[in-house]
């Protein structure tokens, strides 16, 4: 059985803690590899290697750091096909979707190629007599990223691209469910000319995470995953005095006003609700048609489209989505469907019975569609994270706005309308971090920043864009005087005259 260790000091390292986790092929349900789960010592060793390498990397001028990013971007493009195949084999998303995962990460590397410009400081000439003042951004040192299973290329690259370009050493603790792409990124960073120890991968579970959170030489932690773990990471980092950004779960609403283009809405809901088997933090999981007439028309159009979804092995170019990540997760989604029925929602399409000849062991689930979901249902309050779309009818636009705003999660939200004023009012008032106007998955591009509100994100700064640069650097401000004479002692707080 293939074993996946760690990537430390520029080379693959065998796991020494003696604990392993199964890595499945979700398409067949078979175990395809064992990934090592690191202990405290392995984390400590990676941190020591990172700390030793980081000083030299921070002293490397920004344009040289940018050149490594340019080379790395070219390698990601060269390896797009092989990376997508590797990603798909462990995650289960289609090859085309896997390429999108890599592409969105690659775009953060493109952003990081501009680091000489992004790191330029501020300068005030003549802040006082003979006094100049300047601020600069310096790297934090060794930083860590803890990432989820659902974007094994994009999310490590969100973090690593900006952290490394800013002059930090970055340690990635990927999901133990699909660790191979981050390991491969380590090899590609090395090939791009990144010094050993600046990008490392430590595989593991909670033990490795706790070692990262407690290590005094790790200065910042970036986390993306479920909200309960995000909250834990946020609290532990605060206890240990670390900078932290911790992105959590989601329940993204699409509000459909009566004047919306229903053809576009149906296409968008099918793609954003069921793409990647609904395992996206920016999936649309709740559709809120405004008025019963719109709801009736929408459900009538969605039903045959959900029934016709093509689910199958992710290597088949004709499927819409592949298997879920694990049997346990598929069973959890099934239980939430049962719960929705028990709570009184109307199950318009039931995807639970799906199975394929030759792939009986795979973690597949057909698309499900609920109508007449209500706010007090637990199946509405919780993130299901599967191919399930819930329709919740609203009498007016204001109710739709209130529903999305009152939900515990506030990651993404969308409004469908032709009315510019209604869209503007909605975007201004809705309580969510990322808003789409006739756009179903409003994931900001690399030079903007990604982040939700409420229980979708703990901490102050978003991922990538200038927010990422701010997260991975600390500001130092210098006040300099080159006096022509000795002056005199001043006993009051200096005021620029
Ligand atoms: P998860 O929380 O189970 O795992 C995320 C990471 O935390 C993994 O590296 C895992 O090893 C580690 N981990 C898991 N349990 C832990 C524990 N008890 N203590 C310490 N570490 C632990 O999340 P997942 O299932 O891999 O990913 C799906 C979740 O991520 C969904 O909730 C999804 O909405 C969320 N997500 C959010 C965003 C966002 O930007 N807001 C993006 C992608 C995914």
Short mmCIF file of C-alpha atoms and ligand atoms in Angstrom, two decimals:
data_model
loop_
_atom_site.label_atom_id
_atom_site.label_comp_id
_atom_site.label_asym_id
_atom_site.label_seq_id
_atom_site.Cartn_x
_atom_site.Cartn_y
_atom_site.Cartn_z
CA UNK A 1 0.00 0.00 0.00
CA UNK A 2 1.33 3.44 -0.98
CA UNK A 3 2.32 5.57 2.00
CA UNK A 4 2.17 9.36 2.07
CA UNK A 5 4.51 10.99 4.57
CA UNK A 6 5.36 14.67 4.94
CA UNK A 7 7.30 17.22 2.88
CA UNK A 8 10.01 18.71 5.07
CA UNK A 9 13.22 20.56 4.20
CA UNK A 10 12.60 20.20 0.46
CA UNK A 11 12.11 16.41 0.46
CA UNK A 12 9.54 13.74 1.22
CA UNK A 13 9.85 12.48 4.80
CA UNK A 14 8.52 9.21 6.19
CA UNK A 15 6.02 9.50 9.03
CA UNK A 16 7.58 8.52 12.34
CA UNK A 17 4.65 8.71 14.76
CA UNK A 18 3.30 5.28 13.76
CA UNK A 19 -0.25 6.51 13.16
CA UNK A 20 -1.92 6.46 9.74
CA UNK A 21 -5.22 7.33 8.13
CA UNK A 22 -6.80 5.76 5.04
CA UNK A 23 -6.94 7.78 1.83
CA UNK A 24 -9.85 6.51 -0.27
CA UNK A 25 -10.68 6.59 -3.93
CA UNK A 26 -14.22 7.98 -3.49
CA UNK A 27 -15.21 6.68 -6.92
CA UNK A 28 -14.76 3.04 -5.87
CA UNK A 29 -14.72 3.28 -2.09
CA UNK A 30 -11.37 1.46 -2.00
CA UNK A 31 -8.42 2.53 0.13
CA UNK A 32 -5.68 3.74 -2.21
CA UNK A 33 -3.01 4.95 0.25
CA UNK A 34 -2.17 5.46 3.91
CA UNK A 35 -1.26 8.95 5.04
CA UNK A 36 1.01 9.42 8.04
CA UNK A 37 -0.39 11.37 10.99
CA UNK A 38 2.31 13.53 12.52
CA UNK A 39 3.08 13.76 16.21
CA UNK A 40 4.46 16.70 18.20
CA UNK A 41 8.08 15.89 17.33
CA UNK A 42 7.48 15.97 13.58
CA UNK A 43 5.71 19.30 13.84
CA UNK A 44 8.55 20.67 15.98
CA UNK A 45 11.13 19.46 13.48
CA UNK A 46 9.33 21.11 10.56
CA UNK A 47 9.09 24.37 12.52
CA UNK A 48 12.83 24.27 13.27
CA UNK A 49 13.64 23.73 9.58
CA UNK A 50 11.25 26.54 8.63
CA UNK A 51 12.70 28.97 11.17
CA UNK A 52 16.26 28.28 9.98
CA UNK A 53 15.30 28.89 6.34
CA UNK A 54 13.01 31.88 6.86
CA UNK A 55 15.65 34.46 7.81
CA UNK A 56 17.43 34.09 4.48
CA UNK A 57 14.15 34.07 2.54
CA UNK A 58 12.97 37.27 4.27
CA UNK A 59 16.27 38.88 3.31
CA UNK A 60 15.84 37.86 -0.34
CA UNK A 61 14.69 40.95 -2.18
CA UNK A 62 11.01 41.00 -3.24
CA UNK A 63 11.66 40.82 -6.96
CA UNK A 64 13.66 37.61 -6.50
CA UNK A 65 10.83 36.19 -4.41
CA UNK A 66 8.46 37.21 -7.21
CA UNK A 67 10.59 35.37 -9.76
CA UNK A 68 10.10 32.14 -7.81
CA UNK A 69 6.36 32.77 -7.96
CA UNK A 70 6.50 33.34 -11.73
CA UNK A 71 8.39 30.05 -12.14
CA UNK A 72 5.96 28.24 -9.84
CA UNK A 73 2.98 29.57 -11.80
CA UNK A 74 4.51 28.20 -15.02
CA UNK A 75 4.95 24.81 -13.35
CA UNK A 76 1.32 24.76 -12.21
CA UNK A 77 0.32 25.39 -15.82
CA UNK A 78 2.67 22.67 -17.06
CA UNK A 79 1.30 20.19 -14.51
CA UNK A 80 -2.38 21.18 -14.78
CA UNK A 81 -3.49 17.83 -16.21
CA UNK A 82 -1.51 15.63 -13.83
CA UNK A 83 -2.49 17.72 -10.79
CA UNK A 84 -6.15 17.63 -11.78
CA UNK A 85 -6.05 13.84 -12.16
CA UNK A 86 -4.35 13.46 -8.77
CA UNK A 87 -6.81 15.85 -7.10
CA UNK A 88 -9.82 14.14 -8.61
CA UNK A 89 -8.59 10.67 -7.62
CA UNK A 90 -8.62 11.58 -3.91
CA UNK A 91 -11.42 14.16 -3.77
CA UNK A 92 -13.86 12.78 -6.33
CA UNK A 93 -14.62 16.06 -8.15
CA UNK A 94 -14.67 15.92 -11.93
CA UNK A 95 -11.46 16.58 -13.86
CA UNK A 96 -12.89 19.85 -15.24
CA UNK A 97 -13.84 20.98 -11.73
CA UNK A 98 -10.43 19.92 -10.40
CA UNK A 99 -8.82 22.17 -13.01
CA UNK A 100 -10.97 25.03 -11.74
CA UNK A 101 -9.75 24.31 -8.19
CA UNK A 102 -6.12 24.55 -9.37
CA UNK A 103 -6.81 27.58 -11.56
CA UNK A 104 -8.28 29.60 -8.68
CA UNK A 105 -5.15 28.80 -6.64
CA UNK A 106 -2.91 29.65 -9.57
CA UNK A 107 -4.55 33.07 -9.75
CA UNK A 108 -3.41 33.78 -6.19
CA UNK A 109 0.12 32.93 -7.31
CA UNK A 110 -0.31 35.44 -10.15
CA UNK A 111 -1.34 38.00 -7.55
CA UNK A 112 1.71 37.09 -5.44
CA UNK A 113 3.95 37.72 -8.47
CA UNK A 114 3.22 41.41 -7.84
CA UNK A 115 4.71 41.31 -4.34
CA UNK A 116 7.37 44.00 -4.97
CA UNK A 117 4.58 46.46 -5.63
CA UNK A 118 2.29 45.09 -2.92
CA UNK A 119 4.94 45.44 -0.21
CA UNK A 120 5.89 49.01 -0.97
CA UNK A 121 5.64 51.00 2.24
CA UNK A 122 4.53 54.52 3.05
CA UNK A 123 6.77 57.55 3.39
CA UNK A 124 6.14 61.04 4.70
CA UNK A 125 8.84 63.53 3.96
CA UNK A 126 9.12 66.39 6.43
CA UNK A 127 6.73 65.05 9.07
CA UNK A 128 8.46 67.60 11.38
CA UNK A 129 11.55 69.77 11.21
CA UNK A 130 14.21 67.53 9.65
CA UNK A 131 11.98 64.50 10.39
CA UNK A 132 10.83 61.84 7.94
CA UNK A 133 8.48 58.98 8.78
CA UNK A 134 8.12 55.68 6.96
CA UNK A 135 6.21 52.45 7.45
CA UNK A 136 7.20 49.07 6.12
CA UNK A 137 5.65 45.62 6.14
CA UNK A 138 7.83 42.81 7.45
CA UNK A 139 7.11 39.07 7.41
CA UNK A 140 5.92 37.35 10.58
CA UNK A 141 8.34 34.40 10.45
CA UNK A 142 6.98 30.85 10.42
CA UNK A 143 3.26 30.60 9.69
CA UNK A 144 0.89 27.65 9.25
CA UNK A 145 -2.19 26.86 7.20
CA UNK A 146 -4.74 24.17 8.11
CA UNK A 147 -6.90 23.31 5.13
CA UNK A 148 -10.14 21.40 4.34
CA UNK A 149 -10.72 18.50 1.97
CA UNK A 150 -12.91 20.32 -0.53
CA UNK A 151 -10.32 22.52 -2.29
CA UNK A 152 -7.00 20.69 -1.88
CA UNK A 153 -5.19 22.95 -4.38
CA UNK A 154 -6.93 26.32 -4.17
CA UNK A 155 -6.99 26.79 -0.42
CA UNK A 156 -3.34 25.81 0.32
CA UNK A 157 -2.38 28.18 -2.53
CA UNK A 158 -4.59 31.01 -1.17
CA UNK A 159 -2.45 30.94 1.93
CA UNK A 160 0.99 29.78 0.76
CA UNK A 161 1.19 32.12 -2.24
CA UNK A 162 0.75 35.29 -0.21
CA UNK A 163 2.56 34.07 2.94
CA UNK A 164 5.67 33.01 1.04
CA UNK A 165 5.80 36.03 -1.26
CA UNK A 166 5.70 38.22 1.86
CA UNK A 167 8.86 36.49 3.13
CA UNK A 168 7.43 33.93 5.56
CA UNK A 169 8.04 30.21 5.79
CA UNK A 170 4.75 28.33 5.41
CA UNK A 171 3.75 24.96 6.85
CA UNK A 172 0.62 23.38 5.37
CA UNK A 173 -1.43 20.85 7.33
CA UNK A 174 -3.80 19.57 4.63
CA UNK A 175 -6.93 17.50 5.10
CA UNK A 176 -5.96 13.91 5.81
CA UNK A 177 -8.62 12.88 3.27
CA UNK A 178 -6.79 14.22 0.19
CA UNK A 179 -3.20 15.12 1.05
CA UNK A 180 -1.41 14.33 -2.22
CA UNK A 181 -1.88 17.61 -4.10
CA UNK A 182 -0.27 19.72 -1.34
CA UNK A 183 2.64 17.22 -1.29
CA UNK A 184 3.05 17.68 -5.04
CA UNK A 185 2.92 21.48 -4.61
CA UNK A 186 5.97 21.09 -2.35
CA UNK A 187 7.91 19.40 -5.15
CA UNK A 188 6.85 22.07 -7.64
CA UNK A 189 7.83 24.91 -5.30
CA UNK A 190 11.26 23.30 -4.99
CA UNK A 191 11.55 22.95 -8.76
CA UNK A 192 10.61 26.65 -9.05
CA UNK A 193 13.65 27.54 -6.98
CA UNK A 194 12.04 28.09 -3.57
CA UNK A 195 14.65 27.42 -0.85
CA UNK A 196 14.12 24.23 1.15
CA UNK A 197 12.04 24.69 4.29
CA UNK A 198 9.96 27.64 3.03
CA UNK A 199 7.00 25.49 1.92
CA UNK A 200 6.49 22.31 3.93
CA UNK A 201 3.66 19.86 4.41
CA UNK A 202 2.89 18.14 7.69
CA UNK A 203 0.11 15.60 7.39
CA UNK A 204 -2.00 14.74 10.37
CA UNK A 205 -5.13 15.08 12.40
CA UNK A 206 -6.01 16.92 15.60
CA UNK A 207 -2.71 15.97 17.26
CA UNK A 208 -0.71 17.76 14.55
CA UNK A 209 -3.14 20.69 14.63
CA UNK A 210 -2.78 21.06 18.41
CA UNK A 211 1.02 20.94 18.09
CA UNK A 212 0.84 23.74 15.50
CA UNK A 213 -1.47 25.83 17.67
CA UNK A 214 0.78 25.51 20.72
CA UNK A 215 4.17 25.97 19.04
CA UNK A 216 5.69 29.30 20.12
CA UNK A 217 7.60 29.79 16.86
CA UNK A 218 4.48 29.67 14.69
CA UNK A 219 3.35 33.28 14.55
CA UNK A 220 0.11 33.02 12.61
CA UNK A 221 -2.42 30.36 11.68
CA UNK A 222 -4.77 30.45 8.72
CA UNK A 223 -7.59 27.93 8.85
CA UNK A 224 -10.40 26.92 6.50
CA UNK A 225 -12.86 24.18 7.46
CA UNK A 226 -16.01 23.62 9.46
CA UNK A 227 -17.20 26.28 11.91
CA UNK A 228 -16.84 24.22 15.09
CA UNK A 229 -13.17 23.58 14.32
CA UNK A 230 -12.69 27.18 13.11
CA UNK A 231 -13.98 28.45 16.44
CA UNK A 232 -11.65 26.08 18.32
CA UNK A 233 -8.64 27.20 16.23
CA UNK A 234 -9.54 30.86 16.81
CA UNK A 235 -9.80 30.40 20.58
CA UNK A 236 -6.57 28.38 20.86
CA UNK A 237 -4.63 30.86 18.78
CA UNK A 238 -5.87 33.70 20.97
CA UNK A 239 -4.72 31.78 24.06
CA UNK A 240 -1.30 31.29 22.52
CA UNK A 241 -1.05 34.88 21.29
CA UNK A 242 -1.07 34.03 17.60
CA UNK A 243 -2.53 35.97 14.73
CA UNK A 244 -5.42 33.94 13.29
CA UNK A 245 -7.95 33.89 10.46
CA UNK A 246 -10.38 30.95 10.63
CA UNK A 247 -12.96 30.48 7.88
CA UNK A 248 -15.92 28.21 8.65
CA UNK A 249 -19.04 26.67 7.16
CA UNK A 250 -21.84 28.19 5.13
CA UNK A 251 -25.47 28.11 4.11
CA UNK A 252 -25.69 30.33 1.07
CA UNK A 253 -29.07 31.72 0.00
CA UNK A 254 -30.16 32.82 -3.46
CA UNK A 255 -33.07 35.27 -3.32
CA UNK A 256 -35.12 35.20 -6.53
CA UNK A 257 -37.27 38.26 -7.15
CA UNK A 258 -40.31 37.98 -9.45
CA UNK A 259 -38.59 39.94 -12.24
CA UNK A 260 -35.58 37.58 -12.41
CA UNK A 261 -34.67 35.67 -15.56
CA UNK A 262 -35.90 32.23 -14.46
CA UNK A 263 -33.96 30.38 -17.17
CA UNK A 264 -30.72 31.80 -15.83
CA UNK A 265 -31.79 31.16 -12.23
CA UNK A 266 -32.48 27.48 -12.94
CA UNK A 267 -29.13 26.99 -14.69
CA UNK A 268 -27.28 28.78 -11.91
CA UNK A 269 -29.02 26.87 -9.12
CA UNK A 270 -28.31 23.54 -10.76
CA UNK A 271 -24.60 24.41 -11.20
CA UNK A 272 -24.09 26.12 -7.86
CA UNK A 273 -26.27 23.74 -5.86
CA UNK A 274 -25.06 20.42 -7.20
CA UNK A 275 -21.61 21.09 -8.74
CA UNK A 276 -18.84 19.29 -6.85
CA UNK A 277 -21.65 17.30 -5.15
CA UNK A 278 -22.53 20.42 -3.15
CA UNK A 279 -19.24 20.17 -1.27
CA UNK A 280 -18.38 23.85 -1.71
CA UNK A 281 -18.47 26.52 0.95
CA UNK A 282 -19.90 28.81 -1.74
CA UNK A 283 -22.53 26.33 -2.97
CA UNK A 284 -26.07 27.69 -3.11
CA UNK A 285 -27.94 25.47 -0.66
CA UNK A 286 -31.10 27.55 -0.16
CA UNK A 287 -33.20 29.08 -2.94
CA UNK A 288 -35.67 31.73 -1.77
CA UNK A 289 -38.22 32.47 -4.51
CA UNK A 290 -40.28 35.55 -3.73
CA UNK A 291 -44.03 34.88 -4.09
CA UNK A 292 -45.72 31.50 -4.46
CA UNK A 293 -46.09 31.99 -8.19
CA UNK A 294 -42.32 32.27 -8.64
CA UNK A 295 -41.78 29.32 -6.28
CA UNK A 296 -44.22 27.09 -8.18
CA UNK A 297 -42.60 27.94 -11.51
CA UNK A 298 -39.10 27.47 -10.11
CA UNK A 299 -39.75 24.09 -8.49
CA UNK A 300 -41.53 22.85 -11.63
CA UNK A 301 -38.44 23.70 -13.67
CA UNK A 302 -35.88 22.47 -11.15
CA UNK A 303 -37.48 19.04 -10.62
CA UNK A 304 -36.70 17.52 -14.05
CA UNK A 305 -33.25 19.10 -14.06
CA UNK A 306 -32.37 17.58 -10.67
CA UNK A 307 -33.75 14.21 -11.75
CA UNK A 308 -31.59 14.40 -14.89
CA UNK A 309 -28.32 15.18 -13.10
CA UNK A 310 -25.56 12.91 -14.38
CA UNK A 311 -23.66 11.50 -11.44
CA UNK A 312 -20.77 9.12 -11.94
CA UNK A 313 -17.04 8.49 -11.82
CA UNK A 314 -15.18 11.81 -11.95
CA UNK A 315 -12.97 10.71 -14.82
CA UNK A 316 -16.04 10.46 -17.08
CA UNK A 317 -16.14 13.80 -18.95
CA UNK A 318 -19.94 13.56 -19.29
CA UNK A 319 -20.84 13.55 -15.59
CA UNK A 320 -22.04 16.65 -13.76
CA UNK A 321 -20.55 15.64 -10.44
CA UNK A 322 -18.78 12.69 -8.85
CA UNK A 323 -18.88 10.96 -5.48
CA UNK A 324 -18.77 12.61 -2.07
CA UNK A 325 -15.56 12.56 -0.07
CA UNK A 326 -16.35 9.62 2.24
CA UNK A 327 -18.96 7.04 3.15
CA UNK A 328 -19.42 8.76 6.52
CA UNK A 329 -20.09 12.12 4.90
CA UNK A 330 -22.48 10.62 2.33
CA UNK A 331 -24.38 8.93 5.18
CA UNK A 332 -24.51 12.20 7.10
CA UNK A 333 -26.05 13.95 4.07
CA UNK A 334 -28.60 11.13 3.77
CA UNK A 335 -29.49 11.56 7.43
CA UNK A 336 -30.06 15.27 6.90
CA UNK A 337 -32.40 14.45 4.02
CA UNK A 338 -34.33 12.10 6.33
CA UNK A 339 -34.39 14.81 8.96
CA UNK A 340 -35.79 17.32 6.48
CA UNK A 341 -38.62 14.91 5.65
CA UNK A 342 -39.29 14.30 9.35
CA UNK A 343 -39.40 18.05 9.95
CA UNK A 344 -42.14 18.42 7.35
CA UNK A 345 -40.31 19.73 4.29
CA UNK A 346 -41.55 18.41 0.94
CA UNK A 347 -38.96 16.14 -0.71
CA UNK A 348 -39.55 16.84 -4.40
CA UNK A 349 -36.58 14.77 -5.63
CA UNK A 350 -34.95 12.06 -3.51
CA UNK A 351 -31.38 11.23 -4.59
CA UNK A 352 -30.64 8.72 -1.86
CA UNK A 353 -31.17 5.50 -3.81
CA UNK A 354 -28.50 6.09 -6.45
CA UNK A 355 -26.00 3.29 -7.18
CA UNK A 356 -23.95 2.29 -10.26
CA UNK A 357 -22.96 -1.01 -11.66
CA UNK A 358 -19.24 -1.45 -11.21
CA UNK A 359 -19.06 1.39 -8.66
CA UNK A 360 -21.30 0.02 -5.91
CA UNK A 361 -18.67 0.85 -3.29
CA UNK A 362 -18.31 4.50 -4.41
CA UNK A 363 -19.60 7.33 -2.23
CA UNK A 364 -22.27 8.53 -4.67
CA UNK A 365 -25.45 10.38 -3.94
CA UNK A 366 -28.04 11.64 -6.38
CA UNK A 367 -29.35 15.20 -6.24
CA UNK A 368 -32.16 15.97 -3.80
CA UNK A 369 -34.59 18.89 -3.87
CA UNK A 370 -36.73 20.13 -1.01
CA UNK A 371 -39.63 22.57 -1.17
CA UNK A 372 -41.50 24.31 1.67
CA UNK A 373 -38.52 24.43 4.00
CA UNK A 374 -39.07 26.71 7.01
CA UNK A 375 -36.64 28.68 9.19
CA UNK A 376 -37.06 26.66 12.37
CA UNK A 377 -36.09 23.34 10.72
CA UNK A 378 -32.74 22.01 11.91
CA UNK A 379 -32.04 20.77 8.38
CA UNK A 380 -32.19 24.44 7.31
CA UNK A 381 -30.17 25.80 10.21
CA UNK A 382 -27.32 23.34 9.60
CA UNK A 383 -24.80 23.11 6.77
CA UNK A 384 -25.53 19.81 4.96
CA UNK A 385 -22.61 20.08 2.48
CA UNK A 386 -24.03 17.74 -0.13
CA UNK A 387 -26.11 17.71 -3.35
CA UNK A 388 -29.25 19.01 -1.66
CA UNK A 389 -31.06 22.24 -2.56
CA UNK A 390 -33.70 23.57 -0.17
CA UNK A 391 -36.43 25.88 -1.46
CA UNK A 392 -37.84 28.28 1.11
CA UNK A 393 -40.74 30.39 -0.09
CA UNK A 394 -40.88 34.07 0.86
CA UNK A 395 -43.83 36.45 0.43
CA UNK A 396 -41.65 39.47 -0.39
CA UNK A 397 -38.07 40.61 -0.98
CA UNK A 398 -37.70 41.96 2.55
CA UNK A 399 -38.40 38.51 4.00
CA UNK A 400 -35.74 37.02 1.71
CA UNK A 401 -33.23 39.59 2.89
CA UNK A 402 -34.09 38.92 6.55
CA UNK A 403 -33.78 35.14 6.14
CA UNK A 404 -30.28 35.31 4.70
CA UNK A 405 -29.25 37.93 7.25
CA UNK A 406 -30.64 36.03 10.25
CA UNK A 407 -28.91 32.74 9.43
CA UNK A 408 -25.98 31.74 11.66
CA UNK A 409 -23.73 31.60 8.58
CA UNK A 410 -22.93 34.58 6.38
CA UNK A 411 -20.49 33.40 3.73
CA UNK A 412 -21.99 34.04 0.29
CA UNK A 413 -25.44 35.18 -0.84
CA UNK A 414 -26.99 35.94 -4.22
CA UNK A 415 -29.90 37.98 -5.49
CA UNK A 416 -31.57 37.49 -8.86
CA UNK A 417 -33.39 40.48 -10.27
CA UNK A 418 -33.43 42.94 -13.16
CA UNK A 419 -34.09 45.81 -10.73
CA UNK A 420 -30.85 47.68 -10.06
CA UNK A 421 -32.26 49.54 -7.09
CA UNK A 422 -33.49 46.35 -5.41
CA UNK A 423 -30.12 44.68 -6.00
CA UNK A 424 -28.21 47.66 -4.65
CA UNK A 425 -30.39 47.85 -1.55
CA UNK A 426 -29.95 44.11 -0.97
CA UNK A 427 -26.16 44.18 -1.43
CA UNK A 428 -25.87 47.08 0.97
CA UNK A 429 -27.98 45.61 3.78
CA UNK A 430 -27.52 41.84 3.66
CA UNK A 431 -25.44 40.30 6.48
CA UNK A 432 -22.96 38.21 4.48
CA UNK A 433 -19.39 38.69 3.36
CA UNK A 434 -19.70 37.97 -0.37
CA UNK A 435 -22.67 39.01 -2.49
CA UNK A 436 -23.60 37.95 -6.02
CA UNK A 437 -25.99 39.99 -8.16
CA UNK A 438 -27.25 37.53 -10.77
CA UNK A 439 -24.05 35.57 -9.97
CA UNK A 440 -24.48 32.32 -8.06
CA UNK A 441 -21.00 31.71 -6.62
CA UNK A 442 -19.51 35.15 -5.98
CA UNK A 443 -15.99 34.00 -5.09
CA UNK A 444 -13.83 37.13 -5.26
CA UNK A 445 -10.83 37.04 -7.57
CA UNK A 446 -7.33 36.80 -6.14
CA UNK A 447 -6.72 40.55 -5.99
CA UNK A 448 -9.89 41.07 -3.96
CA UNK A 449 -10.28 39.07 -0.79
CA UNK A 450 -12.36 36.10 0.33
CA UNK A 451 -14.20 35.90 3.62
CA UNK A 452 -17.60 35.48 5.19
CA UNK A 453 -19.34 37.00 8.20
CA UNK A 454 -20.87 35.60 11.40
CA UNK A 455 -20.08 31.89 11.98
CA UNK A 456 -18.52 31.63 8.51
CA UNK A 457 -15.34 33.38 9.65
CA UNK A 458 -13.56 33.97 12.95
CA UNK A 459 -10.90 36.68 12.97
CA UNK A 460 -10.51 40.04 11.30
CA UNK A 461 -8.78 39.52 7.98
CA UNK A 462 -9.89 37.78 4.82
CA UNK A 463 -7.91 35.44 2.59
CA UNK A 464 -5.68 36.76 -0.25
CA UNK A 465 -5.79 40.20 -1.88
CA UNK A 466 -4.41 43.05 0.23
CA UNK A 467 -6.12 41.48 3.26
CA UNK A 468 -3.77 38.50 2.83
CA UNK A 469 -0.74 40.76 2.58
CA UNK A 470 -1.82 42.51 5.78
CA UNK A 471 -2.41 39.18 7.54
CA UNK A 472 1.04 37.83 6.69
CA UNK A 473 3.02 40.97 7.53
CA UNK A 474 3.46 43.28 10.49
CA UNK A 475 3.92 47.00 10.17
CA UNK A 476 6.96 48.80 11.47
CA UNK A 477 7.03 52.60 11.44
CA UNK A 478 10.29 54.51 11.63
CA UNK A 479 10.60 58.15 12.65
CA UNK A 480 13.97 59.52 11.53
CA UNK A 481 15.61 62.83 12.23
CA UNK A 482 18.85 64.02 10.77
CA UNK A 483 19.29 67.22 12.78
CA UNK A 484 21.60 69.95 11.81
CA UNK A 485 22.13 70.90 15.46
CA UNK A 486 21.89 69.06 18.83
CA UNK A 487 18.52 70.63 19.73
CA UNK A 488 17.41 70.47 23.38
CA UNK A 489 15.80 67.92 25.72
CA UNK A 490 12.03 67.71 25.35
CA UNK A 491 9.91 66.61 28.30
CA UNK A 492 6.48 66.64 26.67
CA UNK A 493 5.26 64.08 24.16
CA UNK A 494 6.74 65.03 20.79
CA UNK A 495 4.35 67.05 18.65
CA UNK A 496 5.27 67.83 15.07
CA UNK A 497 5.49 71.63 14.90
P1 LIG B 1 -12.99 20.05 8.87
O1 LIG B 1 -13.26 21.16 9.82
O2 LIG B 1 -13.43 18.68 9.24
O3 LIG B 1 -11.39 19.92 8.63
C1 LIG B 1 -10.62 21.05 8.26
C2 LIG B 1 -9.21 20.85 8.79
O4 LIG B 1 -9.24 20.79 10.22
C3 LIG B 1 -8.55 19.56 8.31
O5 LIG B 1 -7.18 19.82 8.03
C4 LIG B 1 -8.70 18.62 9.50
O6 LIG B 1 -7.65 17.69 9.58
C5 LIG B 1 -8.69 19.56 10.68
N1 LIG B 1 -9.54 19.10 11.79
C6 LIG B 1 -10.70 18.39 11.70
N2 LIG B 1 -11.21 18.19 12.92
C7 LIG B 1 -10.36 18.78 13.80
C8 LIG B 1 -10.36 18.92 15.22
N3 LIG B 1 -11.33 18.41 15.97
N4 LIG B 1 -9.35 19.59 15.79
C9 LIG B 1 -8.38 20.13 15.05
N5 LIG B 1 -8.32 20.02 13.69
C10 LIG B 1 -9.31 19.36 13.08
O7 LIG B 1 -13.56 20.49 7.46
P2 LIG B 1 -13.65 19.63 6.12
O8 LIG B 1 -14.70 18.59 6.29
O9 LIG B 1 -12.30 19.20 5.68
O10 LIG B 1 -14.13 20.75 5.10
C11 LIG B 1 -15.48 21.08 4.90
C12 LIG B 1 -15.85 22.32 5.70
O11 LIG B 1 -15.01 23.41 5.34
C13 LIG B 1 -17.26 22.80 5.41
O12 LIG B 1 -17.85 23.21 6.61
C14 LIG B 1 -17.05 23.98 4.48
O13 LIG B 1 -18.09 24.92 4.49
C15 LIG B 1 -15.81 24.55 5.04
N6 LIG B 1 -15.14 25.40 4.08
C16 LIG B 1 -15.16 26.74 4.31
C17 LIG B 1 -14.56 27.60 3.42
C18 LIG B 1 -14.56 29.07 3.66
O14 LIG B 1 -13.74 29.76 3.08
N7 LIG B 1 -15.43 29.60 4.50
C19 LIG B 1 -13.93 27.08 2.29
C20 LIG B 1 -13.92 25.71 2.09
C21 LIG B 1 -14.52 24.87 3.01
#
